[in-house]
Amino acid sequence: MWDCIGSLLFLIWMIVLSYFFGYSIRKEQNFSKNLLTGYIGYAFILAIGLMIIELLELPWKLALIYFILAIAGILLYIIYSMKKNSLKLTKSDFRQLFKDNIVLLAVVIILMLISFISFNIYWLNNQLDDGYYLSKIVKMPYLDTPFSYNYVVNCKANSSIAYKINTWELEASIYVYLLKINVFTFCRLGLNFFNYLLLCSSISLFSNKIADKLQLENRIYKFIQFIPIVVILFATNMNTVYEQGFMYLVDHWQFVTAMYLGSSIPRTMGILWIVMSFIDNKNITIKDIMQLFIISVVLMSKSTIALPIIILTSVALFFVINFKKDKKTLWLLLPLLLYIIIGIVLPNNLDMQHAIRDYVKRNIMTLPFIVSSFIFLISFAFKKTIINRINIVLLIIFTLMLVPEVNDVFETFSVYGFVANRMLTTLLYTYYITTFAYVLFAFLTYSKERILIPILLIVTCVFTGSCVSTYTGKNISVKHSFGVIARNYRMVPNSTLELGRVLDEISKEKGTLRVLSPEIVITNKVPHPLATILTTVTENAISYSAVPRYPVDSDEKIASFLYDYQLAFHDLNNTKSMEAFDHCLPFIDKYKINCFILSGGMNEYESYGDFVRVRVVTDPSAEVCYSIYVKA
């Protein structure tokens, strides 16, 4: 139970800290603006120090010390600023803040409930990605080389500089260490919730900025909190919407169950943050450059997929801000020409280019894109500067991604194809959010107030019902999903946690366990990758069976472990035969394996050679049984 309480305390802490830090800077009572300002300030202060610690590969304890000092500094600033400026929040203020953001909170809760329906992706460890991220968070505090390590296998390894710029895992490891809570609960409940809230607040703030520039009536502002309901459509079942041709977003599933990932922040909010910070600027100042630097550092600290987002959005804004009808803008041709020349000089990446164009072709035929494009075109007719500027920024980004030669800059900064594809997803998220905001502003402006709430609530219910319907008919029952989560409330199969606990008990007697295990088992009737999550739930085990998925790029002997060996172990796990065990003996002896786990029902063999069955872990409700064999 402490895991859930600790995650809730983390959530409350992050909301309160971010809000009051933002309040002490902004000095105005706006929940979304304060939350976002405070969080970016907090994340920037942490990122600067933690990046240096990671790049220099300094001890983890220095990160802990820096974290404590940074938090202390932020708290002191909040106290100082609030006293100096006589800032305070009364009970009435709190009630008004809640009233003004109740729909926003409701959207976050809806998204969390939808993620529970998709428990099968959680159990699949988010397409095996969790094996890396969660084991990294758990293990960093206890490693001598926390930034050059294969966390999934549990051995030393080399590390790319890109991973040493990302600091969110290091930050998360500090919270998990201090709170002594389960990493699955922390990330899949606490962090997921907060990042959803951050996204909805970003949309709310973006929409408020547009409303301010459009000089809308005051009565409209209280309904702006409904605009984030559009993201409910992003939480649809990826397989269903792909099959129906409704939407093609790369890594669509991550929005549902992996919002806790640092990459989710630039992927869903990157363009929004940069655009709404500078879209109404008349010129570019040193202060603007510093603000862009702060936002960029925060985005890069979450994931290096932010790099093309930052570059393309900044270039688009540069041209939009500096283009003025009443002044000569020929000088803009120089940076434009320079950008084109750079694109021509840089190498072309045909595979990346074809992949992007393929996703664009798929999406332009979908209903959301067609409807959004119609709204997008109509919005120009209103001749509002803020709308035109936002639209042109989005068009320029599309152009920089798609036009041959010019898009070589985008391809170069993307480095990998999946990064480029996620940039397109970011752009489409922003496109759909923006056009939905336009529609809602028009509706709010020309509708009578008494019908607004009923209609907006109906739209919210329709979006939610439509989203949930994409999860039915795929061997998934909403009732069954909630039942599974209720029984496994720590957001991970109970049998996996119990297996980890038992292995830790065994390792106290046997020392480090060099383990063979099934790659995937069936838990609650869905696949569950055991080998790649094993070291997340154990303290002193090396998962040899995780090597095929997470190769070891060092001179460690384990690096030579072949997938053929794992296939031979699969045969043992499937047949439970002595003959299959004999086939495994050569590599068991070669790598000094001293433990293996067999899944499925109990078998007749109490021992295999020198290996004796010492414990059995079962979960009848999930139809899981693990037999643990240890070398005598």
XYZ file of C-alpha atoms in Angstrom:
632
model
C 0.000 0.000 0.000
C 2.924 2.353 0.712
C 3.792 2.214 -3.003
C 0.460 3.846 -3.864
C 0.647 6.321 -0.967
C 4.226 7.239 -1.880
C 3.249 7.778 -5.536
C 0.357 9.988 -4.420
C 2.700 12.009 -2.196
C 5.064 12.448 -5.158
C 2.174 13.641 -7.315
C 0.990 16.152 -4.698
C 4.562 17.325 -4.157
C 5.168 17.931 -7.874
C 1.894 19.820 -8.337
C 2.385 21.983 -5.236
C 6.081 22.655 -5.906
C 5.547 23.488 -9.584
C 2.503 25.670 -8.888
C 4.056 27.718 -6.091
C 7.377 28.079 -7.907
C 5.447 29.355 -10.920
C 3.262 31.553 -8.689
C 6.328 33.110 -7.064
C 7.705 33.912 -10.547
C 4.481 34.948 -12.340
C 2.764 36.507 -9.323
C -0.691 35.710 -10.701
C -3.220 33.002 -9.920
C -3.443 30.942 -13.079
C -3.121 27.203 -12.480
C -1.878 26.156 -15.934
C 0.529 29.074 -16.306
C 1.998 28.605 -12.838
C 2.228 24.824 -13.101
C 4.025 25.008 -16.442
C 6.304 27.904 -15.486
C 7.218 26.289 -12.186
C 7.841 22.884 -13.723
C 10.062 24.234 -16.510
C 12.032 26.264 -13.958
C 12.383 23.255 -11.652
C 13.325 20.915 -14.510
C 15.895 23.389 -15.898
C 17.652 23.811 -12.550
C 17.841 20.033 -12.112
C 18.835 19.366 -15.728
C 21.867 21.703 -15.690
C 23.463 19.971 -12.713
C 22.402 16.414 -13.518
C 23.632 16.677 -17.131
C 27.092 17.653 -15.896
C 27.105 14.792 -13.389
C 26.119 12.289 -16.084
C 28.569 13.585 -18.715
C 31.459 13.483 -16.240
C 30.229 10.124 -14.870
C 30.378 11.352 -11.305
C 29.010 9.234 -8.416
C 25.242 9.000 -8.050
C 25.454 10.436 -4.520
C 26.549 13.756 -6.000
C 23.300 13.792 -7.974
C 21.405 13.225 -4.727
C 23.277 16.068 -3.028
C 22.700 18.413 -5.979
C 19.004 17.482 -6.023
C 18.607 18.309 -2.323
C 20.439 21.627 -2.706
C 18.389 22.536 -5.808
C 15.097 21.778 -4.054
C 16.218 23.732 -0.998
C 17.095 26.700 -3.229
C 13.715 26.571 -4.997
C 11.844 26.409 -1.679
C 13.830 29.332 -0.281
C 13.060 31.379 -3.402
C 9.339 30.560 -3.116
C 9.270 31.663 0.530
C 11.286 34.820 -0.204
C 9.208 35.825 -3.246
C 5.863 35.196 -1.566
C 6.838 37.233 1.484
C 8.371 40.064 -0.539
C 5.404 40.341 -2.894
C 2.742 39.521 -0.261
C 1.546 36.533 -2.266
C -0.934 34.172 -0.677
C -3.700 31.722 -1.501
C -6.919 31.755 0.513
C -9.475 28.973 0.758
C -11.574 30.922 -1.701
C -8.637 31.017 -4.130
C -8.165 27.252 -3.865
C -11.861 26.667 -4.508
C -11.741 28.919 -7.566
C -8.623 27.183 -8.886
C -10.354 23.823 -8.533
C -13.522 25.112 -10.189
C -11.570 26.586 -13.107
C -9.680 23.348 -13.711
C -12.101 20.589 -12.745
C -12.601 19.463 -16.354
C -8.861 19.439 -16.921
C -8.446 17.117 -13.914
C -11.337 14.985 -15.150
C -9.592 14.530 -18.510
C -6.446 13.341 -16.712
C -8.479 10.819 -14.689
C -10.185 9.578 -17.875
C -6.777 9.082 -19.497
C -5.540 7.140 -16.474
C -8.605 4.881 -16.516
C -8.139 4.237 -20.238
C -4.530 3.280 -19.562
C -5.791 0.680 -17.058
C -7.959 -0.850 -19.782
C -4.766 -1.303 -21.780
C -3.120 -3.288 -18.976
C -1.870 -5.793 -21.565
C 0.658 -3.188 -22.767
C 1.775 -2.615 -19.179
C 2.189 -6.369 -18.789
C 4.140 -6.368 -22.083
C 6.426 -3.893 -20.301
C 5.505 -1.190 -22.812
C 6.728 -3.219 -25.784
C 9.785 -4.293 -23.717
C 11.002 -0.676 -23.302
C 10.323 -0.710 -19.559
C 13.044 -3.292 -19.107
C 15.585 -0.562 -19.807
C 13.999 2.504 -18.217
C 12.631 0.969 -15.024
C 15.704 -1.153 -14.290
C 17.855 1.949 -14.842
C 15.810 3.955 -12.337
C 16.013 1.155 -9.781
C 19.707 0.343 -10.130
C 21.412 3.729 -10.559
C 21.649 4.554 -6.820
C 23.580 1.352 -6.095
C 26.073 1.235 -8.994
C 29.709 2.307 -9.081
C 29.301 3.188 -12.781
C 25.643 4.252 -12.945
C 25.933 5.924 -16.374
C 27.774 3.154 -18.249
C 25.785 0.051 -17.559
C 23.511 -2.530 -19.122
C 20.729 -2.267 -16.555
C 18.536 -4.981 -18.040
C 21.219 -7.671 -18.034
C 22.925 -6.211 -14.952
C 26.532 -5.804 -16.090
C 28.947 -3.074 -17.151
C 28.557 -1.659 -20.660
C 29.310 1.386 -22.780
C 26.856 4.266 -22.960
C 25.979 6.707 -25.736
C 26.368 10.424 -25.039
C 22.705 10.854 -26.009
C 21.693 8.853 -22.946
C 23.961 10.980 -20.749
C 22.031 14.112 -21.726
C 18.707 12.609 -20.667
C 18.351 13.206 -16.943
C 14.754 12.226 -16.191
C 15.713 8.667 -15.200
C 18.336 10.027 -12.796
C 15.762 12.385 -11.283
C 13.249 9.524 -10.991
C 15.870 7.301 -9.350
C 16.279 9.907 -6.605
C 12.532 9.972 -5.880
C 12.273 6.159 -5.873
C 15.326 5.940 -3.603
C 14.085 8.564 -1.140
C 10.475 7.367 -1.029
C 11.429 3.656 -0.998
C 8.587 2.825 -3.372
C 8.028 0.381 -6.184
C 9.273 1.797 -9.493
C 6.308 0.360 -11.415
C 3.804 2.177 -9.195
C 5.852 5.368 -9.212
C 6.128 5.571 -13.005
C 2.848 4.026 -14.142
C 0.701 5.907 -11.616
C 2.524 8.963 -10.251
C 4.578 10.054 -13.271
C 1.921 9.117 -15.821
C -0.672 11.220 -13.989
C 1.616 14.221 -13.624
C 2.697 14.204 -17.276
C -0.937 13.971 -18.406
C -1.685 16.952 -16.167
C 1.293 18.808 -17.632
C 0.008 18.160 -21.167
C -3.539 19.301 -20.379
C -2.173 22.414 -18.655
C 0.009 23.151 -21.692
C -3.026 22.929 -23.984
C -5.047 25.113 -21.618
C -2.313 27.765 -21.488
C -1.823 27.637 -25.278
C -5.572 28.102 -25.752
C -5.720 30.971 -23.262
C -2.963 32.751 -25.165
C -4.938 32.470 -28.402
C -8.089 33.673 -26.612
C -6.224 36.696 -25.216
C -5.026 37.722 -28.663
C -8.482 37.189 -30.164
C -9.905 39.384 -27.375
C -12.716 36.932 -26.672
C -15.432 37.694 -24.145
C -14.630 36.994 -20.506
C -17.474 34.468 -20.264
C -15.607 32.179 -22.681
C -12.490 31.706 -20.550
C -14.106 29.369 -18.037
C -14.882 26.934 -20.864
C -11.328 26.790 -22.198
C -10.606 23.937 -19.792
C -12.689 21.743 -22.124
C -10.192 22.070 -24.997
C -7.858 19.339 -23.605
C -10.643 16.756 -24.128
C -9.261 16.364 -27.655
C -6.351 14.323 -26.281
C -8.773 11.555 -25.299
C -8.766 10.641 -28.993
C -4.996 10.138 -28.786
C -5.583 7.403 -26.189
C -7.337 5.076 -28.634
C -6.170 1.511 -29.207
C -3.350 1.715 -31.754
C -4.128 -1.591 -33.485
C -7.817 -0.734 -33.887
C -7.324 2.766 -35.303
C -4.606 1.474 -37.633
C -6.930 -1.233 -38.937
C -9.790 1.234 -39.363
C -7.549 3.820 -41.016
C -8.644 6.403 -38.446
C -5.214 7.589 -37.322
C -1.560 6.731 -37.956
C 0.651 8.067 -35.195
C 4.078 6.535 -34.634
C 4.338 4.794 -31.251
C 0.679 5.653 -30.698
C 0.538 3.212 -27.756
C 3.053 5.264 -25.744
C 0.464 7.963 -25.142
C -1.715 5.404 -23.342
C 0.674 3.489 -21.090
C 4.092 5.168 -21.353
C 3.307 8.816 -20.685
C 5.798 8.564 -17.822
C 8.689 8.392 -20.304
C 10.767 11.534 -20.541
C 10.333 11.449 -24.325
C 6.582 11.926 -23.867
C 7.123 15.564 -22.897
C 8.824 16.721 -26.120
C 6.692 14.312 -28.190
C 3.386 15.746 -26.958
C 4.277 19.259 -25.758
C 7.524 20.293 -27.474
C 6.040 22.392 -30.287
C 3.328 23.803 -28.000
C 5.864 25.051 -25.442
C 8.023 26.833 -27.999
C 5.197 28.247 -30.112
C 3.136 29.675 -27.268
C 6.236 31.269 -25.726
C 7.129 33.343 -28.779
C 4.260 33.360 -31.300
C 3.106 36.902 -30.450
C 6.599 38.438 -30.330
C 7.218 41.507 -32.465
C 10.944 40.845 -32.500
C 13.543 38.538 -30.997
C 15.392 39.756 -27.899
C 18.193 38.375 -25.717
C 15.524 37.511 -23.148
C 13.688 35.428 -25.776
C 16.882 33.586 -26.665
C 17.478 32.788 -22.999
C 13.906 31.582 -22.629
C 14.304 29.344 -25.681
C 17.557 28.031 -24.217
C 15.810 27.122 -20.944
C 12.950 25.344 -22.725
C 15.414 23.549 -25.009
C 17.523 22.305 -22.098
C 14.417 20.965 -20.365
C 13.188 19.208 -23.531
C 16.625 17.726 -24.269
C 16.945 16.530 -20.666
C 13.814 14.465 -21.243
C 14.896 12.984 -24.567
C 17.182 13.832 -27.464
C 14.221 13.327 -29.813
C 13.584 16.974 -28.863
C 16.467 18.173 -31.081
C 14.611 18.254 -34.451
C 11.524 19.641 -32.681
C 13.563 22.533 -31.278
C 15.425 23.236 -34.529
C 12.442 23.188 -36.899
C 10.068 25.079 -34.601
C 12.695 27.739 -33.888
C 13.434 28.203 -37.607
C 9.713 28.509 -38.392
C 9.217 31.071 -35.625
C 12.259 33.049 -36.757
C 10.724 33.629 -40.183
C 7.230 34.318 -38.855
C 8.401 36.823 -36.237
C 10.721 38.688 -38.596
C 8.332 38.828 -41.541
C 6.547 42.199 -41.436
C 4.303 43.544 -44.174
C 5.167 47.142 -43.469
C 8.933 46.659 -43.620
C 11.435 45.353 -46.101
C 12.015 41.687 -45.460
C 14.429 40.921 -48.271
C 17.126 40.344 -45.673
C 15.212 37.213 -44.672
C 16.256 35.711 -47.987
C 19.811 35.407 -46.660
C 19.070 33.038 -43.741
C 16.558 31.217 -45.972
C 19.202 30.745 -48.640
C 21.710 29.662 -45.983
C 19.272 27.044 -44.658
C 18.687 25.696 -48.182
C 22.447 25.549 -48.876
C 23.019 23.657 -45.619
C 20.262 21.247 -46.659
C 21.898 20.687 -50.035
C 25.336 20.128 -48.495
C 24.105 17.673 -45.873
C 23.643 14.055 -47.001
C 20.190 12.845 -47.977
C 18.565 10.002 -46.065
C 16.210 8.342 -48.521
C 14.942 5.704 -46.093
C 13.965 8.344 -43.558
C 12.430 10.529 -46.253
C 10.350 7.676 -47.682
C 9.158 6.636 -44.213
C 8.004 10.183 -43.383
C 6.219 10.575 -46.717
C 4.541 7.207 -46.261
C 3.162 8.264 -42.865
C 2.038 11.595 -44.311
C 0.231 9.843 -47.181
C -1.531 7.569 -44.711
C -2.580 10.408 -42.429
C -3.896 12.802 -45.070
C -6.583 10.220 -45.889
C -7.784 9.905 -42.281
C -10.914 11.561 -40.904
C -9.145 13.635 -38.197
C -6.681 15.045 -40.726
C -9.341 15.858 -43.326
C -11.591 17.588 -40.786
C -8.639 19.419 -39.200
C -7.394 20.573 -42.611
C -10.829 21.948 -43.475
C -10.870 23.897 -40.195
C -7.271 24.976 -40.773
C -8.080 26.471 -44.182
C -11.271 28.161 -42.944
C -9.373 29.742 -40.035
C -7.373 31.943 -42.438
C -10.638 33.649 -43.440
C -10.927 35.254 -40.002
C -7.765 37.274 -40.742
C -6.571 37.154 -37.154
C -2.840 37.683 -36.726
C -2.383 35.098 -33.962
C -4.198 32.396 -35.956
C -2.303 33.196 -39.155
C 1.013 33.104 -37.313
C 0.322 29.725 -35.707
C -0.892 28.307 -39.007
C 2.158 29.534 -40.913
C 4.509 28.089 -38.274
C 2.864 24.682 -38.682
C 3.018 24.950 -42.478
C 6.704 25.877 -42.387
C 7.477 22.894 -40.143
C 5.623 20.604 -42.567
C 7.645 22.118 -45.418
C 10.979 21.730 -43.649
C 10.178 18.061 -43.083
C 8.920 17.182 -46.562
C 10.619 19.289 -49.258
C 13.596 17.426 -50.805
C 17.080 18.770 -50.000
C 15.633 21.268 -47.528
C 14.538 18.353 -45.329
C 18.114 17.060 -45.110
C 18.619 19.397 -42.132
C 15.676 17.750 -40.383
C 16.941 14.277 -41.280
C 20.439 15.044 -40.016
C 19.264 16.338 -36.649
C 16.854 13.418 -36.298
C 19.758 10.937 -36.704
C 17.429 7.922 -36.485
C 14.298 7.109 -38.450
C 12.180 6.589 -35.355
C 13.110 10.087 -34.126
C 11.977 11.606 -37.432
C 8.729 9.640 -37.285
C 8.065 10.837 -33.736
C 8.614 14.422 -34.897
C 5.756 13.899 -37.349
C 3.634 12.566 -34.482
C 4.457 15.705 -32.459
C 3.421 17.892 -35.377
C 0.141 16.020 -35.869
C -0.650 16.202 -32.140
C -0.146 19.984 -32.296
C -2.142 20.255 -35.530
C -5.168 18.429 -34.083
C -5.014 20.332 -30.781
C -4.812 23.686 -32.585
C -7.696 23.080 -34.976
C -9.874 21.707 -32.169
C -9.183 24.897 -30.218
C -10.286 26.949 -33.250
C -13.566 25.032 -33.484
C -14.279 25.379 -29.792
C -13.557 29.110 -29.832
C -16.036 29.570 -32.695
C -18.615 27.436 -30.907
C -18.148 29.283 -27.609
C -18.383 32.669 -29.316
C -21.620 32.062 -31.199
C -23.508 29.806 -28.741
C -25.678 30.710 -25.790
C -23.986 30.079 -22.473
C -26.758 27.950 -20.977
C -26.266 25.202 -23.590
C -22.474 25.174 -23.528
C -21.822 22.913 -20.547
C -24.379 20.223 -21.525
C -23.043 20.092 -25.095
C -19.390 20.058 -24.018
C -20.094 17.286 -21.511
C -21.815 15.279 -24.252
C -18.787 15.766 -26.532
C -16.506 14.624 -23.712
C -18.625 11.494 -23.185
C -18.693 10.777 -26.930
C -14.899 11.099 -27.155
C -14.455 8.859 -24.111
C -16.960 6.260 -25.312
C -15.443 6.209 -28.790
C -11.982 5.771 -27.310
C -13.032 2.943 -24.986
C -14.842 1.192 -27.852
C -11.533 0.768 -29.675
C -10.426 -1.550 -26.862
C -13.402 -3.906 -27.092
C -13.567 -6.910 -29.382
C -9.827 -7.528 -29.085
C -10.024 -10.180 -26.368
C -10.072 -7.260 -23.923
C -12.880 -6.676 -21.452
C -13.076 -3.399 -19.562
C -14.324 -5.223 -16.470
C -11.546 -7.827 -16.732
C -8.892 -5.119 -17.196
C -9.985 -3.176 -14.112
C -10.128 -6.447 -12.180
C -6.555 -7.288 -13.122
C -5.326 -3.829 -12.106
C -7.248 -4.018 -8.816
C -5.580 -7.342 -7.960
C -2.177 -6.110 -9.132
C -2.493 -2.546 -7.816
C 1.260 -1.941 -7.897
C 0.946 -1.897 -11.692
C 3.005 -5.039 -12.266
C 2.035 -8.724 -12.031
C 2.135 -9.850 -8.398
C 3.865 -13.045 -9.504
C 6.754 -11.040 -10.975
C 7.267 -9.107 -7.745
C 7.064 -12.314 -5.716
C 9.542 -14.020 -8.028
C 11.963 -11.129 -7.512
C 11.551 -11.324 -3.735
C 12.230 -15.074 -3.707
C 15.305 -14.710 -5.932
C 16.664 -12.065 -3.554
C 16.225 -14.488 -0.650
C 18.078 -17.207 -2.564
C 20.892 -14.810 -3.557
C 21.576 -14.045 0.110
C 22.713 -17.656 0.452
C 24.069 -18.337 -3.044
C 25.485 -14.926 -3.956
C 24.985 -13.432 -7.417
C 22.492 -15.454 -9.444
C 23.326 -15.946 -13.137
C 19.848 -16.653 -14.420
C 18.221 -18.224 -17.448
C 14.499 -17.563 -17.777
C 11.761 -17.623 -20.414
C 11.777 -14.517 -22.578
C 7.989 -14.281 -22.433
C 5.408 -15.910 -20.184
C 1.613 -15.678 -20.197
C 0.173 -13.767 -17.238
C -3.524 -12.896 -16.922
C -3.842 -14.359 -20.437
C -1.494 -11.773 -21.991
C 2.238 -11.887 -22.832
C 4.677 -10.731 -20.173
C 8.415 -10.450 -21.009
C 10.062 -11.926 -17.943
C 13.728 -11.998 -18.948
C 13.957 -8.257 -19.629
C 12.175 -7.182 -16.429
C 13.845 -9.638 -14.058
C 16.647 -7.336 -12.909
C 14.106 -4.607 -12.131
C 12.595 -6.768 -9.387
C 15.821 -8.388 -8.129
C 18.891 -6.886 -6.532
C 21.550 -9.485 -7.217
C 20.775 -11.346 -10.442
C 22.244 -11.279 -13.944
C 19.658 -12.000 -16.640
C 21.467 -13.885 -19.412
C 18.174 -14.387 -21.225
C 17.866 -10.601 -21.703
C 21.059 -10.417 -23.782
C 19.344 -11.136 -27.141
C 17.057 -8.094 -26.632
C 19.633 -5.875 -24.903
C 23.076 -6.885 -26.242
C 26.114 -6.223 -24.072
C 28.530 -3.867 -25.860
C 31.571 -4.431 -23.665
C 34.310 -6.997 -23.147
C 32.253 -8.826 -20.545
C 32.117 -12.574 -21.244
C 28.330 -12.423 -21.214
C 28.482 -10.373 -24.436
C 29.083 -13.611 -26.375
C 25.811 -15.179 -25.196
C 23.947 -16.210 -28.356
C 20.235 -16.288 -29.115
C 20.679 -19.938 -30.122
C 21.417 -20.666 -26.480
C 18.191 -18.962 -25.467
C 16.275 -20.999 -28.060
C 17.725 -24.176 -26.540
C 16.507 -23.013 -23.121
C 13.075 -22.312 -24.635
C 12.974 -25.965 -25.614
C 13.738 -26.956 -22.020
C 11.020 -24.629 -20.725
C 8.479 -26.013 -23.203
C 9.248 -29.715 -22.861
C 10.651 -29.868 -19.323
C 12.614 -32.900 -20.584
C 15.978 -34.142 -19.386
C 17.120 -34.397 -23.002
C 16.484 -30.686 -23.532
C 18.427 -29.926 -20.355
C 21.382 -31.938 -21.650
C 21.407 -29.722 -24.767
C 21.691 -26.682 -22.505
C 24.543 -28.025 -20.373
C 27.436 -26.810 -22.604
C 26.479 -23.119 -22.380
C 25.268 -23.476 -18.787
C 28.788 -24.601 -17.873
C 30.433 -22.044 -20.195
C 28.726 -19.064 -18.558
C 28.586 -20.585 -15.064
C 24.786 -20.339 -14.949
C 23.698 -21.182 -11.394
C 19.942 -20.620 -11.628
C 17.157 -21.109 -14.130
C 13.417 -20.528 -14.035
C 10.822 -22.707 -15.735
C 7.305 -21.424 -16.313
C 4.077 -23.349 -16.672
C 2.658 -26.078 -14.444
C 4.641 -28.187 -12.022
C 6.741 -30.855 -13.719
C 7.926 -34.260 -12.568
C 11.589 -33.360 -12.189
C 12.697 -32.162 -8.770
C 16.164 -31.740 -10.203
C 18.117 -31.465 -13.455
C 21.676 -32.635 -12.975
C 23.174 -30.442 -10.257
C 20.202 -28.083 -10.337
C 17.579 -28.586 -7.646
C 14.125 -27.054 -7.490
C 14.251 -24.892 -4.375
C 11.127 -22.738 -4.633
C 7.881 -22.456 -6.565
C 6.061 -19.156 -7.128
C 2.414 -19.318 -8.126
C -0.460 -16.941 -8.774
C -3.623 -18.962 -9.498
C -5.646 -15.880 -10.463
C -3.125 -15.103 -13.222
C -2.536 -18.781 -14.078
C 1.191 -18.409 -13.435
C 3.654 -20.880 -11.980
C 7.437 -20.425 -11.759
C 9.758 -23.234 -10.709
C 13.169 -21.997 -9.549
C 16.124 -24.355 -9.970
C 19.443 -23.526 -8.316
C 22.794 -25.258 -8.668
C 23.561 -27.176 -5.507
